[in-house]
Tab-separated table of C-alpha atoms in Angstrom:
chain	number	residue	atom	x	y	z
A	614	UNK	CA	26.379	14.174	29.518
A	615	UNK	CA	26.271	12.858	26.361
A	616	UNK	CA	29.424	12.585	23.798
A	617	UNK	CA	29.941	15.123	21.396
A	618	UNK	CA	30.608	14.786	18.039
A	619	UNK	CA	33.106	16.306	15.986
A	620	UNK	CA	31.753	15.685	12.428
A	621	UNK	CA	27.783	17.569	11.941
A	622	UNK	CA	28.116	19.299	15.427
A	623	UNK	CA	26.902	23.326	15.721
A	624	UNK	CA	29.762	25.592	17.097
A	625	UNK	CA	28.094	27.701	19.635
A	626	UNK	CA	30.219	30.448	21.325
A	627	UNK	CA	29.633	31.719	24.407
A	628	UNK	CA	31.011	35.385	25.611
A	629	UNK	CA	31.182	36.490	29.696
A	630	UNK	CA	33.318	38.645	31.341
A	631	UNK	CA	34.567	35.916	33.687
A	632	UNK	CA	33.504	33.040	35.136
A	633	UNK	CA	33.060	34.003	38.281
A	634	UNK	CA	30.440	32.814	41.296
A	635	UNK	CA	27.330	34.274	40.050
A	636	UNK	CA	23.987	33.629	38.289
A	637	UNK	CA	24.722	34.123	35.002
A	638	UNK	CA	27.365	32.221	35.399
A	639	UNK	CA	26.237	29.483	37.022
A	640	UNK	CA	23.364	29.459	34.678
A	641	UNK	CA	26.297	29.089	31.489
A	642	UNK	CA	27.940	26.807	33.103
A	643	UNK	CA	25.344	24.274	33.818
A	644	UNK	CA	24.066	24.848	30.150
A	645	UNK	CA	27.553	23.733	28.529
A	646	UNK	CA	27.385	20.735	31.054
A	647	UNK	CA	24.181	19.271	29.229
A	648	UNK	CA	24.140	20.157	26.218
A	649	UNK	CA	23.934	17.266	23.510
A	650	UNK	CA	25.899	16.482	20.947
A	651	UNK	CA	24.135	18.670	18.348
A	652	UNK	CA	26.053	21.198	19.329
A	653	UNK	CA	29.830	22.072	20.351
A	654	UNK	CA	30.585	24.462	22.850
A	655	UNK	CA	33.175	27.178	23.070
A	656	UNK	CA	33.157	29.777	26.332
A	657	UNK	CA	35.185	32.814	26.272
A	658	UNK	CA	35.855	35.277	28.749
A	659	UNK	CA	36.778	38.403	28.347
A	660	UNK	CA	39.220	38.807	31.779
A	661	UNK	CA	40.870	35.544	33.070
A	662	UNK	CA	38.362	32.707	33.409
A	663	UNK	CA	37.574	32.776	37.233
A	664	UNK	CA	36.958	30.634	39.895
A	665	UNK	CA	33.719	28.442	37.845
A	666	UNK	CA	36.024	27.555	34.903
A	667	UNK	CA	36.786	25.001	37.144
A	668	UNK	CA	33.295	23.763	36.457
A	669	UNK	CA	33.368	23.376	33.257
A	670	UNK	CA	33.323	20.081	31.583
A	671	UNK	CA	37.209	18.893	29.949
A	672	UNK	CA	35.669	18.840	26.334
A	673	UNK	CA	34.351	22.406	26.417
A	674	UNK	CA	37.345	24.777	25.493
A	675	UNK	CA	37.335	28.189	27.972
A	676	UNK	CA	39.532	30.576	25.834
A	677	UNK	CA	40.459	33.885	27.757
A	678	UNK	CA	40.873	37.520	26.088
A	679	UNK	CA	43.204	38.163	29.199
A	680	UNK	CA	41.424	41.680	29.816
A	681	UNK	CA	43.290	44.034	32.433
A	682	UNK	CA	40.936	45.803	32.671
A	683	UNK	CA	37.146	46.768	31.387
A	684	UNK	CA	39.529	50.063	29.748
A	685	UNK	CA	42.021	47.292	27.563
A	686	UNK	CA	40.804	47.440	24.383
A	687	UNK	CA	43.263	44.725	23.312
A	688	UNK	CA	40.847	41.843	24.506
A	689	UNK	CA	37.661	43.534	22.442
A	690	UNK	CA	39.914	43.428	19.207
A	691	UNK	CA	41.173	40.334	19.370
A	692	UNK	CA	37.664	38.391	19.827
A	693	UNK	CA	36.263	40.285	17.081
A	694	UNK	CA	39.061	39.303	15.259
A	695	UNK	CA	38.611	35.393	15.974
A	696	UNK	CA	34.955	36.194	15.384
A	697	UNK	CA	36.165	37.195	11.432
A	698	UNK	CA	38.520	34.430	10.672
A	699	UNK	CA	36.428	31.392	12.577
A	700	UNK	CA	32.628	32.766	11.346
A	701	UNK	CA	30.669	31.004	14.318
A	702	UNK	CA	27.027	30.100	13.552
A	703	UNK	CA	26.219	30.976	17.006
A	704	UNK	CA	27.412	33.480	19.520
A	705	UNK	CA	25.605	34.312	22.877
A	706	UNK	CA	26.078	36.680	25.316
A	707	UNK	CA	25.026	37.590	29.093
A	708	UNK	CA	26.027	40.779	30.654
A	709	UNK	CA	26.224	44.317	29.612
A	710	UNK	CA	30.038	44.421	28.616
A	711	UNK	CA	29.614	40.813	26.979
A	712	UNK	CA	26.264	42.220	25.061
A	713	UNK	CA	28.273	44.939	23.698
A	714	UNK	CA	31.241	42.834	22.431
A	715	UNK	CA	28.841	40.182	20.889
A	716	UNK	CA	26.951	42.797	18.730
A	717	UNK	CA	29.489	44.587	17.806
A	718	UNK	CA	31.727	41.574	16.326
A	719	UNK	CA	28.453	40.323	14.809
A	720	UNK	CA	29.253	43.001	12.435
A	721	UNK	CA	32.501	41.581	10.918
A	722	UNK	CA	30.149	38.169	10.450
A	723	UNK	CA	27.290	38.205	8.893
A	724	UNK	CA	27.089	34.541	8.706
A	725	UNK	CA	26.903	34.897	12.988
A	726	UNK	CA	24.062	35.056	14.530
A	727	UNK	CA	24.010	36.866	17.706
A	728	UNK	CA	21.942	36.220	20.992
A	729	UNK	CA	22.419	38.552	23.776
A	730	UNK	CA	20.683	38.271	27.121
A	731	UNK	CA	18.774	40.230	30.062
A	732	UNK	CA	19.676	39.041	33.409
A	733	UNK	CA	18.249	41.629	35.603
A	734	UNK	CA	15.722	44.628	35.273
A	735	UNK	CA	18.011	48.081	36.436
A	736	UNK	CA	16.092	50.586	38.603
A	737	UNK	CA	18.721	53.028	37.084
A	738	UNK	CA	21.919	52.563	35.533
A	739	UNK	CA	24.335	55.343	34.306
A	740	UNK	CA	23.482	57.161	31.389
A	741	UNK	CA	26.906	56.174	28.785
A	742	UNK	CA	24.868	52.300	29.549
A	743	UNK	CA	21.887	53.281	28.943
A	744	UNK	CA	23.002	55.281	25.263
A	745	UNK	CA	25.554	52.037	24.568
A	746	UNK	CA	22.956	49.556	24.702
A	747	UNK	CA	19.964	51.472	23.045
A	748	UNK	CA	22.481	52.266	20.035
A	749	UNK	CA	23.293	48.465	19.625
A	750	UNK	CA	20.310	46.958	20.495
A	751	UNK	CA	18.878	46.338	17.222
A	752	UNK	CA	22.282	44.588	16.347
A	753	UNK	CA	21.076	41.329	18.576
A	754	UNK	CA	19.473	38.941	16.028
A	755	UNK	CA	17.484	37.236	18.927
A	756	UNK	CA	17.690	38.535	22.653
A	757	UNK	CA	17.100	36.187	25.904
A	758	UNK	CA	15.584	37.133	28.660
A	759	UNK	CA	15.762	34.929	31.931
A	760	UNK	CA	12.205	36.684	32.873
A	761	UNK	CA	8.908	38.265	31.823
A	762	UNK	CA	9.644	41.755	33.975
A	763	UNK	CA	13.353	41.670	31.417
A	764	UNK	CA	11.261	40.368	28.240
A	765	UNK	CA	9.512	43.574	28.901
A	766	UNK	CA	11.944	45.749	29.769
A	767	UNK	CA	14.182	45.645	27.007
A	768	UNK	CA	11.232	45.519	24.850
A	769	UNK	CA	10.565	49.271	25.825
A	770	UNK	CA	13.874	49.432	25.127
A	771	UNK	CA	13.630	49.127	21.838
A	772	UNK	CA	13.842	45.359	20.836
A	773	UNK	CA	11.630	43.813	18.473
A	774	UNK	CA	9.188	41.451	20.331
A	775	UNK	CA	9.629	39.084	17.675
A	776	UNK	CA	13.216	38.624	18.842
A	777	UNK	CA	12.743	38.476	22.591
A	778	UNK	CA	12.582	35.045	24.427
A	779	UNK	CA	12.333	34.153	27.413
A	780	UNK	CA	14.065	31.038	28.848
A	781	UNK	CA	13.841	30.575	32.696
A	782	UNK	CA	16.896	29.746	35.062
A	783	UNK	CA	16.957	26.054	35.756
A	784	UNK	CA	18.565	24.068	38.272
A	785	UNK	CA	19.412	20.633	39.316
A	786	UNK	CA	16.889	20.431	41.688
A	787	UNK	CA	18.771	17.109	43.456
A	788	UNK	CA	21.773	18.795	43.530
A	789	UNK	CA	20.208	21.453	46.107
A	790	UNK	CA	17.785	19.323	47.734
A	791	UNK	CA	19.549	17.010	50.265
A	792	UNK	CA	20.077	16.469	53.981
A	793	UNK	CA	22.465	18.176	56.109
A	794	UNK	CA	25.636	16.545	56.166
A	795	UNK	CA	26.579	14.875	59.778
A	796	UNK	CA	28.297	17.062	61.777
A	797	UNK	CA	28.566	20.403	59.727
A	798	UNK	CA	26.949	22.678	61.993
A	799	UNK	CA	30.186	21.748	64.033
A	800	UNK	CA	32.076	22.095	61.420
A	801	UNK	CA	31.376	25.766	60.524
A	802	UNK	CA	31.480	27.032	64.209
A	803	UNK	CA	27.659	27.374	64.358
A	804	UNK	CA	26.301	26.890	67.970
A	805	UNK	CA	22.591	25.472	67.673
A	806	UNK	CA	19.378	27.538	66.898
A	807	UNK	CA	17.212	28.255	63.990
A	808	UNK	CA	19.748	29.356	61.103
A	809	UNK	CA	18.458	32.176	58.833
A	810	UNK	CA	20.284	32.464	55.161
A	811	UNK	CA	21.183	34.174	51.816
A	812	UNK	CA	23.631	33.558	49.326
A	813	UNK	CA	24.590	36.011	46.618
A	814	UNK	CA	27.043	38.646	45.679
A	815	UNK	CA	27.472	41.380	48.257
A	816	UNK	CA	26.909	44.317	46.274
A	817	UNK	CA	24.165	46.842	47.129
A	818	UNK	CA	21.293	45.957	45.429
A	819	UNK	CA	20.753	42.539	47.207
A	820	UNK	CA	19.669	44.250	50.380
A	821	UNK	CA	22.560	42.873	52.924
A	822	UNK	CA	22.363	45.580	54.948
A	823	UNK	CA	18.607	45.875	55.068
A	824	UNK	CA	18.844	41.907	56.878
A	825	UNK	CA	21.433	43.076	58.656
A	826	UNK	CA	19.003	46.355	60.445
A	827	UNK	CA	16.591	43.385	60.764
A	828	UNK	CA	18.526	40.932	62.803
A	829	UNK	CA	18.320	42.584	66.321
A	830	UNK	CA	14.669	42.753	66.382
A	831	UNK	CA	14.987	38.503	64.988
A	832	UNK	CA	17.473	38.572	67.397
A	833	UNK	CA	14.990	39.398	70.213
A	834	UNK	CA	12.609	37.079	69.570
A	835	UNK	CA	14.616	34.282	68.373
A	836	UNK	CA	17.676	34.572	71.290
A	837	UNK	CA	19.569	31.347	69.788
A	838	UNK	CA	18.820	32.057	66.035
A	839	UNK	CA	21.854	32.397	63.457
A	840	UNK	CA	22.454	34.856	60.700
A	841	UNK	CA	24.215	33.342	57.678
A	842	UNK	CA	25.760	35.418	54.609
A	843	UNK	CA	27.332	33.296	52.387
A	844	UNK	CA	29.231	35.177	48.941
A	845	UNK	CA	31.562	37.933	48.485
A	846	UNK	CA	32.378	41.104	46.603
A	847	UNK	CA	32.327	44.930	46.784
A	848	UNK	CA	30.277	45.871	49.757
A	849	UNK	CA	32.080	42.609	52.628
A	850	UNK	CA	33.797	45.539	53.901
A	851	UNK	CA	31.178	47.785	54.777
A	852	UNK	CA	28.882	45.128	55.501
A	853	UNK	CA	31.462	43.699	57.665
A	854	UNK	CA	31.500	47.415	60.343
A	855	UNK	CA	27.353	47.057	60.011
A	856	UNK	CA	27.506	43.640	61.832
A	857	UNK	CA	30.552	44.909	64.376
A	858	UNK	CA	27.925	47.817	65.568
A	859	UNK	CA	25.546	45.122	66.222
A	860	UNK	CA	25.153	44.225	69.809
A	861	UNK	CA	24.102	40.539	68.623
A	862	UNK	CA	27.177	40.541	65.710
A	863	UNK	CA	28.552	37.715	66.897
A	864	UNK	CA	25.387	35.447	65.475
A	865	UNK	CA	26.381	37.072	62.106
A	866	UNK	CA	28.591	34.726	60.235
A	867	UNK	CA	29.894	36.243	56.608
A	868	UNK	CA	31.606	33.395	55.263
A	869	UNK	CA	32.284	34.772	51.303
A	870	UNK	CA	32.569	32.521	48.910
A	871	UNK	CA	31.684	28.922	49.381
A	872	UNK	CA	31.729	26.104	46.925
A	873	UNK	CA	29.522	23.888	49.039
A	874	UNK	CA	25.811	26.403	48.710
A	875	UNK	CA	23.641	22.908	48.777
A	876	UNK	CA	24.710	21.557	51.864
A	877	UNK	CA	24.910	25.176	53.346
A	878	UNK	CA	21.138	25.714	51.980
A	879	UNK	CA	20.107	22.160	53.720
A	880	UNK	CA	21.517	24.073	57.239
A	881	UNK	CA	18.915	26.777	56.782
A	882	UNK	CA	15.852	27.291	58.372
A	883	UNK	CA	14.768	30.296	56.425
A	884	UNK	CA	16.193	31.510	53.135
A	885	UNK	CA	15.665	35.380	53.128
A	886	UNK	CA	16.404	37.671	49.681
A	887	UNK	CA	15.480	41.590	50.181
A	888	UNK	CA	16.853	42.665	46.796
A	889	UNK	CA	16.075	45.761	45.367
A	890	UNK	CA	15.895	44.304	41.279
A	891	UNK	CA	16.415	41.137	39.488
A	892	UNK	CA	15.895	38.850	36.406
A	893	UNK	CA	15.168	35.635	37.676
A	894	UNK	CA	17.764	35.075	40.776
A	895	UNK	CA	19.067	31.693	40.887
A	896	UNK	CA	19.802	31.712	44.494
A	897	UNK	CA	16.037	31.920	44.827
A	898	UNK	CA	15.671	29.030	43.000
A	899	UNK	CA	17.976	27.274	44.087
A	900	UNK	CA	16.421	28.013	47.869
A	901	UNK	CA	13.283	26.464	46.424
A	902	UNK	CA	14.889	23.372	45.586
A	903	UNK	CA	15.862	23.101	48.793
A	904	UNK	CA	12.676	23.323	50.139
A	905	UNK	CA	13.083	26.360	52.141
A	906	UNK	CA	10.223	29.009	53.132
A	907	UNK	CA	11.253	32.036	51.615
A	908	UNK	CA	11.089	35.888	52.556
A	909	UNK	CA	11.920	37.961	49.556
A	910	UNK	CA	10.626	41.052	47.684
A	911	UNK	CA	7.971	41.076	45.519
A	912	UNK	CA	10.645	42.753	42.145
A	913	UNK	CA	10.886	41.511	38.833
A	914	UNK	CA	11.528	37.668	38.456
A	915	UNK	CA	11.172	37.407	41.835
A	916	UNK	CA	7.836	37.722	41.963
A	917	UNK	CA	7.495	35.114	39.160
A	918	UNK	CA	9.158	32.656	40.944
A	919	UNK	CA	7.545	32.991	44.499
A	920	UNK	CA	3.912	33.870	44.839
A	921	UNK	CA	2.959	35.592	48.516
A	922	UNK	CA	1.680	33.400	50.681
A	923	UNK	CA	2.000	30.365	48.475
A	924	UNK	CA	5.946	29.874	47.848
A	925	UNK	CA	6.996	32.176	50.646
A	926	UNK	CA	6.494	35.935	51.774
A	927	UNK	CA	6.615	39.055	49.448
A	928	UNK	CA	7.948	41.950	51.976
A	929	UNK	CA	8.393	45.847	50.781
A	930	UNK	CA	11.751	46.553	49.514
A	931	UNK	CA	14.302	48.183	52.177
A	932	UNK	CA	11.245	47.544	54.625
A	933	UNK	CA	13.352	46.696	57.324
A	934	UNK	CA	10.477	46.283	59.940
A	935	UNK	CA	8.163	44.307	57.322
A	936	UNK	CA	11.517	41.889	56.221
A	937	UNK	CA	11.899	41.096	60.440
A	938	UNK	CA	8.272	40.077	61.020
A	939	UNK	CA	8.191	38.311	57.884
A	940	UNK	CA	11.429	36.113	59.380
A	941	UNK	CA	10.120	35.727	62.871
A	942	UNK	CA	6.774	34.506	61.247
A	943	UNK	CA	8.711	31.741	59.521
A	944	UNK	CA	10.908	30.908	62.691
A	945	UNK	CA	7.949	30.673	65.338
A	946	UNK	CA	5.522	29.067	63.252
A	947	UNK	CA	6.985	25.807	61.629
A	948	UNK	CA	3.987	24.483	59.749
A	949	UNK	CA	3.316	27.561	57.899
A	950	UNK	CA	7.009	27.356	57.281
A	951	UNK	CA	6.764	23.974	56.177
A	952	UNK	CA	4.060	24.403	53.806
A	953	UNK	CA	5.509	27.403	51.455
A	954	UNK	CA	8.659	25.373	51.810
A	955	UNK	CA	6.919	22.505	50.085
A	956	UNK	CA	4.606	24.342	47.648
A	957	UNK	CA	8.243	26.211	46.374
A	958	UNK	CA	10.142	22.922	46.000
A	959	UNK	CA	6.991	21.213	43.806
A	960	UNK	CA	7.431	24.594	41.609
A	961	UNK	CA	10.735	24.113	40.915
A	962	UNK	CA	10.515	20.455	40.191
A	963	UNK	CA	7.611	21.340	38.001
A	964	UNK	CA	8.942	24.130	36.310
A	965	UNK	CA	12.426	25.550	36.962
A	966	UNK	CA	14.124	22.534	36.376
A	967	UNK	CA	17.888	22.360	34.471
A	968	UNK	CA	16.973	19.765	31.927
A	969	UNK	CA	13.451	22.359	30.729
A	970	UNK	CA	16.169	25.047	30.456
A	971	UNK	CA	18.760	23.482	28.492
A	972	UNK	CA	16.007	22.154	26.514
A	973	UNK	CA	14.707	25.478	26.072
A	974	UNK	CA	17.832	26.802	24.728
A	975	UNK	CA	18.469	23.701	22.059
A	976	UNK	CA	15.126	24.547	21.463
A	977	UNK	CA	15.545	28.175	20.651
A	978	UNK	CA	19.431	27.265	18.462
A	979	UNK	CA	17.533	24.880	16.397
A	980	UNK	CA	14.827	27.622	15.579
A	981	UNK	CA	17.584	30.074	14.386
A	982	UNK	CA	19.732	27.726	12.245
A	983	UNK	CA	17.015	27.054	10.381
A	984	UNK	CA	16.066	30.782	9.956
């Protein structure tokens, strides 16, 4: 990372809930981490920082707003207060809650200019949202979308197409493309067999429990073969009683959070993602940089990351029947495997890569402070 300078650098701020283990995220995090010295970096988070602040480079401040709760309005005044007295040029937000803030202290500065973001494309979302966001939409000077199907989507909304962009995920494809480390099937209690994996946040829409209605009829083809859930949140509990029912449970391994996803996604033999919507999923991505054939649905970004039949295998959503052949296929036959696992890592190297993304974004700064 290159040294930042104090004297003509560009304060950017960045606003997230928290920095906690998920794609957006991630995605902030790794964008702070490369940024040049052009610019200067400030993250704050609306609760306490989380788990990833850990992540974050020494030189790039994390300042908290020490929420209680999404119902403390304390936290909301007191960054639109810091948004009046320090006048940032630029200010970019993520999420929903984040989106709101950011808009609505873009008000006290006109000097700010304010980039929200679109990180997934709802099915349905509850109506006080859907009103919220409509009513301040048009206060985003320039809106980023991490996918066409979101570009489009909050275009309908209401955004001006002029201010929509869209700026891929990007990873460091090294980082996630590596061998397994000696030993570390041992090391996680994993007896041998083909391993079949998914990272992400357990909440409903990732389709957890439509894998988990899969795995017996895996299961029956593939007696040695491994399920692997690696994340954590809401649903562990319920997801937890779905695998105890399961005659085969004990080849289910839920191991919540883990700070080591690369070597975990270099154990895998099949990366599998039935989620129900998306933006552009970085744990996708990420599986491509592994090189890892890929069973996912064919919704939103995902679709734009993985062609069928080319990067992996487009399966119905909450087709639980369709999402266990799909697996199987990939298990039994190892050079068809082989192949989408190849063609998905040369598309991420080609195109998904961190340094296009953080160039993207520099990119897309330098545009507006010249505006």
């Amino acid at each position: 990372m290159l040294q930042r300078s104090d004297d003509d650098s560009i304060p950017v701020w960045y606003l997230i809930g928290t920095l906690t283990v998920g794609g957006a995220e991630r995605t902030l995090v790794d964008l702070v981490s490369r940024l040049d010295d052009r610019f200067d970096p400030v993250i704050w988070t609306i609760a306490e920082p989380g788990p990833l602040a850990d992540a974050v480079p020494e030189d790039v401040p994390v300042r908290s707003l020490g929420a209680q709760s999404k119902a403390d309005v304390r936290a909301p005044i007191r960054f639109v207060r810091a948004v009046r007295r320090e006048r940032p040029p630029l200010l970019q937000s993520f999420l929903f809650f984040d989106n709101t803030l950011a808009r609505l202290a873009g008000l006290v500065s006109p000097e700010t200019t304010v980039i929200t973001g679109v990180r997934a494309v709802p099915d349905s979302r509850p109506r006080h949202r859907e009103w919220i966001d409509r009513t301040t939409l048009r206060l985003s000077d320039a809106i980023v979308s991490n996918s066409e199907a979101g570009a489009e989507w909050i275009i309908s909304r209401g955004a001006s197409a002029e201010c929509v962009s869209v700026i891929p995920n990007g990873r460091d494809v090294d980082r996630y493309h590596q061998p397994v480390p000696d030993g570390y099937s041992n090391r996680l209690g994993l007896p041998e067999g083909p391993v079949v994996g998914t990272v992400g946040r357990l909440i409903r829409r990732k389709g957890h429990h439509d894998l988990i209605a899969a795995w017996p009829s895996i299961r029956a083809h593939s007696d040695d073969a491994q399920l692997v859930l690696v994340g954590d949140g809401p649903e562990y509990d319920r997801l937890r009683r779905e695998v105890d029912q399961l005659e085969c449970g004990d080849s289910v391994h839920l191991l919540g959070r883990r700070d080591d996803v690369p070597e975990l996604l270099a154990l895998f033999d099949v990366f599998a993602f039935p989620t129900y919507y998306e933006g552009l999923p970085g744990a996708l991505l990420e599986a491509m940089c592994a090189e890892l054939p890929i069973v996912t649905t064919p919704v939103d970004g995902c679709s734009e990351l993985v062609e069928d039949g080319v990067h992996g295998t487009h399966v119905p959503v909450g087709d639980v029947e369709e999402l266990a052949e799909a697996i199987i296929q990939y298990v039994e036959y190892s050079e068809l495997a082989g192949e989408h696992a190849a063609t998905a890592h040369e598309r991420a190297v080609s195109s998904f890569s961190l340094e296009m993304m953080v160039e993207n974004f520099q990119e897309l700064y330098d545009g507006l402070m010249r505006e």
